[in-house]
Amino acid sequence: MNTIVVAQLQRQFQDYMVSLYQQGYLDNQFTELRKLQDEGSPDFVAEVVSLFFDDCAKLINDMSISLERPDHVDFKQVDSGVHQLKGSSSSVGARRVKNVCIAFKECCDVQNREGCLRCLQQVDYEYKMLKTKLQDLFNLEQQILQAGGTIPQVDIN
Amino acid sequence: MTMTIEQEIEVLDQFPIGMRVLAVDDDQTCLRILQTLLHRCQYHVTTTNQAQTALEMLRENKNKFDLVISDVDMPDMDGFKLLELVGLEMDLPVIMLSAHSDPKYVMKGVKHGACDYLLKPVRIEELKNIWQHVVRKSKLKKNKSSVSNGTGNSDKANNNRKRKEQYEEEEEEERGNENDDPTAQKKPRVLWTHELHNKFLAAVDHLGVEKAVPKKILDLMNVDKLTRENVASHLQKFRVALKKVSDEANQQANRVAIDSHLMQMTSHKGVGGFYHHRAIPVGSGQFHGGATMMRHYPSNRNLGRVNSLAGGMFQPVSSSFPRNHNDGGNILQGLPLPPLEELQINKAYQSFNSQQNSLMVAPNNLLLLEGHPQSSSPSLNQGFSPHFEINNNKRLEHWSNTVLSTNMPQRNVHSKPDTLEWTTFCDSASPLVNPNLDTSSTSFCRNTDFGSSNAAQTDFFHPLQMNQQHASNWGPMTEAQLFRNCDSKEGLHMASDAGSLDDIVNSLMTQEQSPTDFSEGGWVMV
């Protein structure tokens, strides 16, 4: 094991993680999720976020269909989709996604199709962005493990 | 189910480890997380993403589970419907789960019989306490059968459940007498079970809340051995609870911006520091202000008929004081000490109103009002002044932690003295839920799902700082815009409100004679 490489990777990992919080991609809930990961469930976080991204894709797709026709928008369906997205994003700590959902819900409440479309676009952007970021994070984790190191505990505070 | 005493003790020793939970949520992400959280709490977990499946599982064998946690919004069946059915058919405790913090939903949950209402994202601390609902429920069943039998019974199933209560451990030999509260010198209490309460609700609905008078309700309910007095006191509590919910909904709208701003700005100072700082000045030495506030409370609230009823209810119980209302006395007689602290809290509440989310305080306030008739009587208050001072700081600190725990999504704040006090107040025969309660919060509605305030809670992650920091990082929606949205929508803290509501309803359902075993304060009702 090349300790210098491991140390570098660990440092990289830590910095990256911190930046994700700083930039608002993640919040405390994500930290809680990481705490739940242990030897018994070593891929728990990856599993959960993967489920989450699947959910996102599906919900966004359904909502875009509902919003498609200007004269015939099923706001009820959109509202239900936003609600679920908000619930799951808050559960995984996907802060930005969740925040968009909050704004999204407001547009939905007043039946503002334009606003909804913008929010839909935004939420799509945000979840994909997060997906990329987390992918990078997990890759770093893998690299550390492969180099023989351990994943450092990152203290967000 | 026959078990030897040794086996029963074993079960008791292990409980709540291995408590069997059925978790229902159509959101697979949330379900997965919930499952893991529950496993962490060392519960035995079964999951399903369909309400219908859950129902079938339960119907197949209701003894397979101790508790059900279910999401509210599910496509195949309304979560409330599931809740109702489970409550009616299996009489298992059900905890609702939702991303909705709207008090309407919370109220709905209460009405449909939910034991608790948790907001997503659920925290492990909240789940660690849910086993209490199982105990509570089993106590309810035990007492329910005692009411219907008229005397104590030695039903085996009841005995098994009672085993779970530490308090009862010592009374193993007295199985036959278990339902005789050793301190019971008062006449038998009415246990407002789920069923009974439903009949009550139906009667009230039928008559209309405004026109619902105890006599008519009693007639409609048509329940043996129920007296007008029982109904009357229950009605008072019900009205107070209802009023509180609608009041808080109103207040929320007024206070949101201020509160969430305050939360954000001060959150990073840390839990105890901030609230403690606020609480102390309010509480200390302002006894008379408190008394005044107490007096003013009903009028501020514009309770109308409820007020007069409530006023009647608050008349002191003991014979040395004037009494308007006759029956409430029994319920209030065995009151444990918390009244003092509660009153203290109430004082703080009034001052807090302008600064903080009063929702949090309201529950305590209500609890106080309900449970402690003296509080609204100025002459009585005078006498209590010294006691207040004594308990003042301690309780306020306690209380401010509670405020914090429900107002701010601070995960590390656990104490919930109002629940403690309340359940003690109405249910102190089971110290299990009182002195041994660790400080995790079990309020009815957890408000952890707040946009900016979630961020606010991590010291590192300050929302206001955030605003400036990455304003440039945001896409089409500006950070400020999103935060504004967060503030206005998510700064609402219904949790506390719901929490207390749950307590109130629970207390309505678990009215029990309870001798006071409070050593603090020394306040005694003659």
XYZ file of C-alpha atoms in Angstrom:
683
model
C 0.000 0.000 0.000
C 1.346 3.321 -1.025
C 0.596 5.381 2.014
C 1.283 8.641 0.295
C -1.183 7.866 -2.451
C -3.754 6.739 0.055
C -3.267 9.859 2.090
C -3.652 12.002 -0.980
C -6.787 10.228 -2.012
C -8.215 10.480 1.445
C -7.502 14.166 1.486
C -9.131 14.569 -1.863
C -12.145 12.664 -0.675
C -12.496 14.771 2.411
C -12.188 18.032 0.550
C -14.644 16.941 -2.037
C -17.157 15.867 0.523
C -16.881 19.119 2.401
C -17.325 21.100 -0.770
C -20.517 19.248 -1.582
C -21.958 20.357 1.699
C -20.626 23.850 1.305
C -22.192 24.206 -2.071
C -25.496 23.006 -0.789
C -25.718 19.758 -2.654
C -25.952 17.769 0.518
C -27.205 18.378 3.977
C -27.195 16.738 7.348
C -29.516 14.014 6.310
C -26.822 12.661 4.046
C -24.522 12.576 7.013
C -27.117 10.556 8.874
C -27.271 8.130 6.002
C -23.533 7.673 6.059
C -23.750 6.884 9.726
C -26.100 4.056 8.965
C -23.567 2.447 6.709
C -21.463 -0.177 8.364
C -19.916 -3.571 7.785
C -23.372 -5.055 7.780
C -24.476 -2.797 4.961
C -21.318 -1.446 3.336
C -23.043 -0.115 0.245
C -26.032 1.322 1.949
C -25.506 4.899 0.873
C -24.760 4.010 -2.705
C -27.823 1.796 -2.737
C -30.119 4.410 -1.381
C -28.971 7.230 -3.620
C -29.226 4.927 -6.554
C -32.834 4.218 -5.662
C -33.331 7.915 -5.267
C -31.990 8.775 -8.690
C -34.186 6.105 -10.212
C -37.144 7.653 -8.460
C -36.156 11.084 -9.723
C -35.963 9.963 -13.295
C -39.330 8.298 -13.142
C -41.119 11.085 -11.320
C -39.684 13.752 -13.571
C -40.725 11.803 -16.603
C -44.268 11.374 -15.341
C -44.539 15.013 -14.432
C -43.280 16.181 -17.781
C -46.007 14.165 -19.415
C -48.586 15.768 -17.184
C -47.267 19.203 -18.002
C -46.917 18.621 -21.683
C -50.134 19.969 -23.044
C -50.792 23.583 -22.104
C -54.541 23.140 -22.199
C -54.650 19.966 -20.250
C -52.336 19.892 -17.267
C -52.888 17.370 -14.540
C -51.721 19.482 -11.641
C -52.857 16.899 -9.202
C -50.472 14.404 -10.637
C -47.701 16.958 -10.718
C -48.360 17.864 -7.123
C -48.222 14.255 -6.110
C -44.960 13.832 -7.973
C -43.403 16.888 -6.410
C -44.514 15.772 -3.019
C -42.913 12.421 -3.388
C -39.762 13.911 -4.809
C -39.566 16.264 -1.907
C -39.985 13.441 0.535
C -37.315 11.277 -0.953
C -34.855 14.083 -1.602
C -35.128 15.248 1.962
C -34.669 11.698 3.141
C -31.366 11.280 1.335
C -30.106 14.739 2.034
C -30.305 15.997 -1.522
C -30.649 19.567 -0.440
C -30.753 21.391 -3.710
C -33.215 19.000 -5.210
C -35.422 19.391 -2.199
C -35.286 23.152 -2.379
C -36.377 23.141 -5.958
C -39.256 20.922 -4.943
C -40.387 23.506 -2.483
C -40.544 26.163 -5.160
C -42.048 23.632 -7.507
C -44.869 22.938 -5.109
C -45.718 26.608 -4.957
C -46.013 26.828 -8.725
C -48.182 23.802 -8.647
C -50.432 25.233 -5.963
C -51.217 28.248 -8.088
C -51.369 26.129 -11.211
C -48.630 28.020 -12.913
C -47.664 25.804 -15.789
C -44.769 27.951 -16.900
C -43.390 28.016 -13.412
C -43.827 24.282 -13.127
C -41.960 23.692 -16.327
C -39.093 25.823 -15.140
C -39.000 23.969 -11.866
C -39.152 20.673 -13.633
C -36.186 21.669 -15.711
C -34.382 22.820 -12.627
C -35.039 19.686 -10.656
C -33.883 17.599 -13.556
C -30.686 19.594 -13.729
C -30.101 19.360 -10.011
C -30.598 15.672 -9.608
C -28.331 14.923 -12.540
C -25.732 17.247 -11.175
C -25.902 15.560 -7.817
C -25.707 12.190 -9.434
C -22.484 13.164 -11.136
C -21.026 14.583 -7.970
C -21.877 11.562 -5.907
C -20.533 9.305 -8.574
C -17.231 11.133 -8.304
C -17.367 10.748 -4.564
C -17.984 7.029 -4.726
C -15.208 6.671 -7.250
C -12.837 8.308 -4.852
C -13.988 5.909 -2.195
C -13.260 2.984 -4.450
C -9.842 4.300 -5.264
C -9.017 4.637 -1.619
C -10.162 1.124 -0.894
C -8.299 -0.269 -3.833
C -5.165 1.510 -2.716
C -5.586 -0.311 0.564
C -6.795 2.607 2.586
C -9.918 3.253 4.590
C -12.621 5.772 3.947
C -12.079 8.667 6.308
C -14.797 9.975 8.543
C -15.567 13.432 7.373
C -16.523 15.948 9.961
C -18.763 18.426 8.266
C -18.750 20.827 11.142
C -50.694 -17.174 24.102
C -49.406 -18.985 27.098
C -46.031 -18.222 28.431
C -44.359 -19.114 31.609
C -43.431 -16.338 33.907
C -39.802 -16.780 32.991
C -40.577 -16.467 29.333
C -42.636 -13.410 29.929
C -39.864 -11.803 31.838
C -37.499 -12.562 29.049
C -39.716 -10.861 26.566
C -39.955 -7.950 28.894
C -36.242 -7.772 29.351
C -35.642 -7.644 25.690
C -38.352 -5.250 24.767
C -38.174 -3.019 22.804
C -35.482 -4.983 21.086
C -37.082 -7.195 18.539
C -40.274 -5.232 18.454
C -41.984 -6.211 15.266
C -42.662 -3.335 12.956
C -44.499 -3.288 9.693
C -43.290 -0.428 7.522
C -45.345 0.762 4.598
C -44.267 3.364 2.047
C -44.666 3.458 -1.700
C -41.492 5.496 -2.034
C -38.753 2.930 -2.329
C -36.023 5.324 -1.313
C -37.765 6.252 1.892
C -38.744 2.682 2.597
C -35.170 1.506 2.289
C -33.975 4.196 4.627
C -36.772 3.527 7.074
C -35.978 -0.135 7.082
C -32.350 0.522 7.890
C -33.193 3.011 10.583
C -35.565 0.560 12.203
C -32.952 -2.150 12.032
C -30.594 0.176 13.771
C -33.086 0.499 16.551
C -32.957 -3.259 16.754
C -36.518 -3.761 15.766
C -37.671 -6.588 13.622
C -38.784 -5.047 10.333
C -41.127 -6.122 7.595
C -41.597 -3.812 4.665
C -44.058 -3.410 1.865
C -44.706 -0.651 -0.584
C -48.386 -1.358 -0.901
C -51.007 -0.505 1.638
C -53.203 -3.308 0.424
C -50.456 -5.848 0.996
C -49.876 -4.454 4.433
C -53.509 -4.890 5.281
C -53.477 -8.435 4.086
C -50.418 -9.238 6.113
C -52.038 -7.801 9.166
C -55.302 -9.543 8.607
C -53.549 -12.799 8.118
C -52.098 -12.608 11.565
C -52.367 -9.490 13.613
C -50.259 -10.932 16.346
C -47.351 -10.958 14.004
C -46.738 -7.286 14.510
C -46.469 -4.878 17.369
C -46.610 -1.654 15.482
C -47.259 -0.240 12.049
C -45.529 2.721 10.434
C -47.152 3.970 7.316
C -46.748 6.772 4.865
C -49.753 8.951 4.361
C -49.706 9.414 0.615
C -49.880 6.165 -1.175
C -51.349 5.492 -4.561
C -53.225 2.305 -3.862
C -54.846 3.336 -0.627
C -55.131 6.446 1.409
C -52.799 6.179 4.362
C -55.493 7.470 6.631
C -57.783 4.746 5.512
C -55.175 2.168 6.315
C -54.691 3.774 9.643
C -58.341 3.603 10.418
C -58.696 0.020 9.362
C -55.689 -1.124 11.298
C -56.883 0.692 14.346
C -60.344 -0.767 14.130
C -59.591 -4.267 13.036
C -56.359 -4.977 14.761
C -56.083 -2.258 17.306
C -52.381 -1.942 16.730
C -50.565 1.323 17.242
C -50.042 3.092 13.949
C -47.530 5.801 13.287
C -48.052 8.060 10.337
C -45.241 9.202 8.151
C -45.384 12.127 5.829
C -43.606 14.910 4.104
C -46.654 17.037 4.840
C -46.227 19.270 7.804
C -49.620 20.847 7.315
C -51.565 20.723 10.570
C -54.600 19.607 8.626
C -52.919 16.329 7.960
C -51.708 15.984 11.461
C -55.206 16.577 12.729
C -56.541 14.073 10.307
C -54.024 11.586 11.558
C -55.078 12.200 15.109
C -58.718 11.811 14.261
C -58.087 8.590 12.488
C -56.300 7.266 15.494
C -52.633 7.672 14.744
C -50.379 7.271 17.725
C -47.812 9.531 16.265
C -47.119 11.560 13.179
C -43.557 11.784 11.950
C -42.291 14.100 9.297
C -39.861 13.022 6.667
C -36.985 12.793 6.770
C -37.386 10.631 9.797
C -34.607 10.662 12.294
C -33.415 7.677 14.165
C -33.978 9.387 17.486
C -37.656 9.546 16.762
C -37.809 5.908 15.895
C -36.023 4.936 19.026
C -39.017 5.952 21.050
C -41.867 4.541 19.102
C -41.998 1.426 21.230
C -43.678 3.516 23.874
C -46.781 3.521 21.762
C -46.931 -0.210 21.965
C -46.780 -0.115 25.714
C -49.264 2.651 25.924
C -51.664 0.865 23.681
C -51.442 -2.324 25.605
C -52.124 -0.478 28.791
C -55.137 0.965 27.115
C -56.392 -2.430 26.238
C -55.853 -3.640 29.712
C -57.820 -0.799 31.138
C -60.475 -1.028 28.526
C -61.226 -4.546 29.511
C -61.241 -3.507 33.095
C -63.799 -0.850 32.421
C -66.025 -3.229 30.581
C -65.649 -5.830 33.285
C -66.209 -3.297 35.929
C -63.417 -4.711 38.012
C -59.874 -5.825 37.538
C -59.451 -8.833 35.382
C -56.854 -11.450 34.977
C -56.975 -11.823 31.264
C -53.868 -13.600 30.159
C -53.182 -11.448 27.150
C -53.409 -8.357 29.220
C -51.059 -9.811 31.724
C -48.527 -10.509 29.064
C -48.534 -6.995 27.903
C -48.395 -5.641 31.328
C -45.193 -7.495 31.751
C -43.650 -4.960 29.555
C -44.106 -2.320 32.108
C -41.310 -2.143 34.560
C -43.637 -0.791 37.095
C -45.652 -3.936 37.044
C -42.690 -6.211 37.375
C -42.923 -6.196 41.072
C -46.518 -7.178 41.011
C -46.120 -10.434 39.215
C -47.793 -12.356 41.957
C -50.791 -10.168 41.882
C -51.954 -10.995 38.434
C -55.485 -11.077 39.498
C -55.310 -7.676 41.034
C -53.282 -5.959 38.426
C -55.921 -3.631 37.331
C -56.486 -2.367 40.783
C -54.245 0.567 40.980
C -52.659 0.263 44.380
C -53.195 3.885 45.046
C -56.699 3.978 43.731
C -58.912 5.404 46.301
C -60.921 7.328 43.853
C -63.791 6.100 41.848
C -63.124 4.172 38.664
C -61.907 6.204 35.740
C -63.297 6.183 32.323
C -60.766 5.142 29.790
C -61.285 6.973 26.605
C -60.385 4.205 24.244
C -60.229 4.565 20.549
C -63.707 3.169 20.206
C -65.179 5.295 22.864
C -63.550 8.352 21.465
C -64.890 7.542 18.031
C -68.396 7.355 19.408
C -67.781 10.636 21.067
C -66.538 12.146 17.824
C -69.510 10.814 15.954
C -71.857 12.327 18.475
C -70.101 15.656 18.372
C -70.126 15.630 14.615
C -73.777 14.867 14.590
C -74.637 17.653 16.973
C -72.169 20.112 15.573
C -69.169 21.230 17.565
C -70.840 24.367 18.739
C -73.999 22.668 19.848
C -72.447 19.605 21.334
C -73.392 19.527 24.967
C -72.394 16.722 27.280
C -75.909 15.558 27.948
C -76.767 15.214 24.292
C -73.458 13.648 23.489
C -73.980 11.175 26.244
C -77.360 10.260 24.920
C -76.083 9.795 21.427
C -73.159 7.748 22.546
C -75.361 5.432 24.496
C -72.585 3.821 26.466
C -73.153 2.010 29.673
C -71.668 3.441 32.800
C -70.589 6.613 31.072
C -71.681 9.683 32.942
C -72.406 13.146 31.778
C -69.449 14.307 33.787
C -67.117 11.967 31.960
C -68.335 13.279 28.672
C -68.143 16.853 29.791
C -64.540 16.712 30.802
C -63.603 14.848 27.696
C -65.408 17.428 25.655
C -63.479 20.222 27.264
C -60.205 18.639 26.428
C -61.302 17.958 22.942
C -62.301 21.525 22.377
C -59.139 22.859 23.802
C -57.157 20.585 21.564
C -59.129 21.599 18.515
C -58.818 25.201 19.332
C -55.152 24.913 19.762
C -54.712 23.334 16.391
C -56.633 26.012 14.584
C -55.026 28.742 16.583
C -51.613 27.489 15.818
C -52.438 27.330 12.164
C -53.365 30.968 12.338
C -50.379 31.931 14.336
C -48.068 30.175 12.008
C -48.986 32.405 9.179
C -48.165 35.386 11.276
C -44.950 34.241 12.671
C -43.248 32.300 10.000
C -40.884 34.862 8.619
C -39.770 36.141 11.957
C -39.366 32.751 13.423
C -37.465 31.146 10.660
C -35.203 34.115 10.451
C -34.540 33.924 14.095
C -33.942 30.239 13.813
C -31.444 30.681 11.109
C -29.652 33.497 12.661
C -29.264 31.925 15.979
C -29.090 28.300 15.153
C -25.393 28.227 14.818
C -25.015 29.369 18.347
C -25.987 25.963 19.391
C -29.034 24.616 20.939
C -28.794 25.156 24.576
C -27.137 28.473 24.328
C -29.687 30.195 22.312
C -32.786 28.945 23.825
C -31.527 28.863 27.235
C -30.584 32.414 26.891
C -33.983 33.318 25.795
C -35.809 31.167 28.156
C -34.201 32.298 31.327
C -34.905 35.969 31.160
C -38.425 35.269 30.272
C -38.985 32.848 32.983
C -37.105 34.065 35.913
C -38.723 36.308 38.351
C -41.649 37.052 36.212
C -44.080 35.113 38.051
C -46.706 37.737 38.258
C -46.404 38.428 34.639
C -47.000 34.805 34.141
C -50.027 34.811 36.284
C -51.336 37.694 34.343
C -50.659 35.977 31.141
C -52.398 32.945 32.303
C -55.401 34.956 33.076
C -55.244 36.602 29.769
C -54.761 33.509 27.863
C -58.374 32.569 27.420
C -59.416 36.011 26.391
C -56.587 36.400 23.967
C -57.657 33.290 22.398
C -61.190 34.327 21.979
C -62.357 30.950 22.869
C -65.960 31.781 23.173
C -67.835 28.859 24.482
C -64.730 26.852 24.800
C -63.445 29.551 27.000
C -66.288 29.304 29.378
C -66.013 25.597 29.441
C -62.312 25.799 29.798
C -62.726 28.322 32.493
C -65.004 25.981 34.247
C -62.522 23.284 33.829
C -59.793 25.296 35.285
C -61.529 25.796 38.473
C -59.472 24.225 41.152
C -60.440 20.847 42.182
C -59.936 20.740 45.818
C -62.670 21.643 48.120
C -61.009 24.709 49.452
C -61.490 26.496 46.194
C -64.582 27.540 44.355
C -65.717 25.117 41.774
C -67.920 25.525 38.781
C -67.298 22.268 37.240
C -67.876 19.111 39.022
C -66.440 16.191 37.292
C -63.159 17.446 36.033
C -62.118 17.128 39.582
C -61.514 13.447 39.470
C -59.276 13.686 36.547
C -57.352 16.498 37.976
C -57.107 15.344 41.476
C -54.152 13.153 41.318
C -52.133 15.655 39.407
C -48.452 15.305 39.634
C -46.198 18.221 40.040
C -45.440 19.379 36.541
C -48.096 22.026 36.803
C -45.559 24.365 38.204
C -43.164 23.814 35.446
C -45.936 23.891 32.986
C -47.051 27.176 34.281
C -43.554 28.385 33.998
C -43.512 27.292 30.466
C -46.712 29.065 29.884
C -45.185 32.266 31.101
C -42.338 31.811 28.797
C -44.749 31.054 26.084
C -46.396 34.377 26.187
C -43.152 36.197 25.928
C -41.902 33.890 23.343
C -44.854 34.542 21.208
C -43.383 37.496 19.615
C -40.032 36.003 19.089
C -40.327 32.405 18.527
C -42.604 30.024 17.013
C -45.246 29.828 19.571
C -46.421 26.564 18.286
C -43.920 24.856 20.360
C -45.069 26.481 23.457
C -48.688 26.137 22.840
C -48.753 22.495 23.600
C -47.185 23.040 26.922
C -49.501 25.818 27.491
C -52.449 23.737 26.734
C -51.177 20.903 28.729
C -50.875 23.257 31.524
C -54.280 24.635 31.146
C -55.814 21.303 30.900
C -54.084 19.697 33.669
C -53.755 22.422 36.159
C -56.827 24.235 37.002
C -55.262 26.510 39.497
C -53.178 28.140 36.944
C -55.825 30.455 35.702
C -56.889 31.547 39.085
C -54.957 34.563 40.190
C -55.390 33.967 43.829
C -53.915 30.568 43.495
C -51.052 31.796 41.491
C -49.984 34.008 44.238
C -49.496 31.076 46.410
C -47.421 29.297 43.884
C -44.930 31.944 43.307
C -42.170 30.576 45.446
C -42.449 27.201 43.882
C -42.060 28.681 40.536
C -38.830 30.248 41.378
C -37.488 27.022 42.652
C -38.248 25.028 39.606
C -37.892 27.850 37.267
C -34.495 27.503 35.817
C -34.400 23.822 35.699
C -37.657 23.478 33.944
C -37.097 26.276 31.601
C -33.896 24.771 30.521
C -35.625 21.517 30.056
C -38.375 23.200 28.275
C -36.167 25.259 26.110
C -34.543 22.084 24.995
C -37.931 20.875 24.070
C -38.656 24.034 22.225
C -35.499 23.498 20.398
C -36.143 19.933 19.632
C -39.387 20.613 17.987
C -38.729 23.935 16.458
C -35.350 23.355 15.111
C -34.294 20.277 13.369
C -31.449 19.926 15.775
C -30.850 16.301 15.881
C -29.065 16.279 19.138
C -31.712 17.818 21.221
C -33.717 15.145 22.734
C -35.472 16.175 25.835
C -39.145 16.511 25.690
C -40.302 17.366 29.087
C -43.771 18.259 28.083
C -44.434 14.793 26.838
C -42.812 13.514 29.921
C -44.939 15.627 32.123
C -48.033 15.026 30.217
C -47.857 11.322 30.119
C -46.916 11.359 33.687
C -49.797 13.547 34.380
C -52.312 11.244 32.911
C -50.577 8.023 33.146
C -48.192 7.979 35.949
C -49.116 4.479 36.878
C -46.649 3.514 34.264
C -43.428 5.177 35.158
C -42.000 3.424 32.200
C -42.839 6.380 30.136
C -41.840 8.848 32.700
C -38.730 8.732 34.736
C -36.958 6.250 32.608
C -37.675 7.986 29.437
C -34.527 8.993 27.864
C -34.596 12.378 26.383
C -35.448 11.527 22.849
C -38.288 13.467 21.495
C -41.492 11.824 20.780
C -43.520 14.634 19.716
C -46.341 14.038 17.494
C -45.145 15.803 14.442
C -41.550 16.048 13.689
C -40.512 18.915 11.680
C -37.266 18.090 10.232
C -38.088 18.809 6.699
C -37.281 22.416 6.383
C -35.410 23.814 3.522
C -33.273 26.440 5.000
C -33.625 25.428 8.555
C -32.244 22.047 7.767
C -29.226 23.810 6.572
C -29.364 26.022 9.548
C -29.002 23.149 11.821
C -25.510 22.226 10.905
C -23.174 24.679 12.412
C -20.971 24.425 9.494
C -23.634 25.093 7.083
C -25.135 28.421 7.688
C -27.999 29.298 5.438
C -27.356 32.974 5.458
C -23.787 32.395 4.620
C -24.933 29.962 2.054
C -26.900 32.664 0.440
C -23.887 34.681 -0.320
C -21.546 31.881 -0.922
C -23.101 30.216 -3.788
C -25.531 32.632 -5.178
C -23.542 32.246 -8.281
C -23.754 28.520 -8.279
C -27.440 28.323 -8.658
C -29.168 27.695 -11.883
C -32.213 29.493 -13.128
C -33.766 29.678 -9.713
C -31.916 32.041 -7.523
C -30.768 30.896 -4.177
C -32.527 33.765 -2.576
C -35.711 32.831 -4.241
C -35.470 29.290 -3.131
C -34.597 30.298 0.351
C -37.447 32.662 0.452
C -39.627 29.846 -0.481
C -38.035 27.716 2.104
C -38.507 30.317 4.734
C -42.057 30.980 4.052
C -43.115 27.467 3.610
C -40.787 25.458 5.607
C -40.249 27.633 8.545
C -43.469 26.351 9.923
C -43.012 24.314 12.943
C -46.019 22.284 13.433
C -44.123 19.562 15.030
C -44.508 20.799 18.463
C -48.103 21.433 17.927
C -48.673 18.002 16.679
C -46.593 16.591 19.379
C -48.694 18.028 22.041
C -51.828 17.169 20.246
C -50.802 13.621 20.324
C -50.139 13.929 23.963
C -53.478 15.443 24.551
C -55.320 12.849 22.608
C -53.342 10.149 24.260
C -54.195 11.578 27.540
C -57.794 11.673 26.557
C -57.556 8.053 25.803
C -55.583 7.038 28.774
C -57.104 8.842 31.608
C -55.954 7.081 34.630
C -55.947 7.681 38.255
C -52.475 8.547 39.095
C -51.115 9.446 42.392
C -48.518 12.040 42.207
C -45.058 10.889 42.757
C -43.320 14.062 42.114
C -40.814 15.116 44.551
C -39.999 18.418 43.034
C -41.567 21.648 43.969
C -43.680 20.398 46.737
C -46.816 21.807 45.323
C -49.737 19.951 46.610
C -53.381 20.217 45.978
C -55.403 19.740 49.018
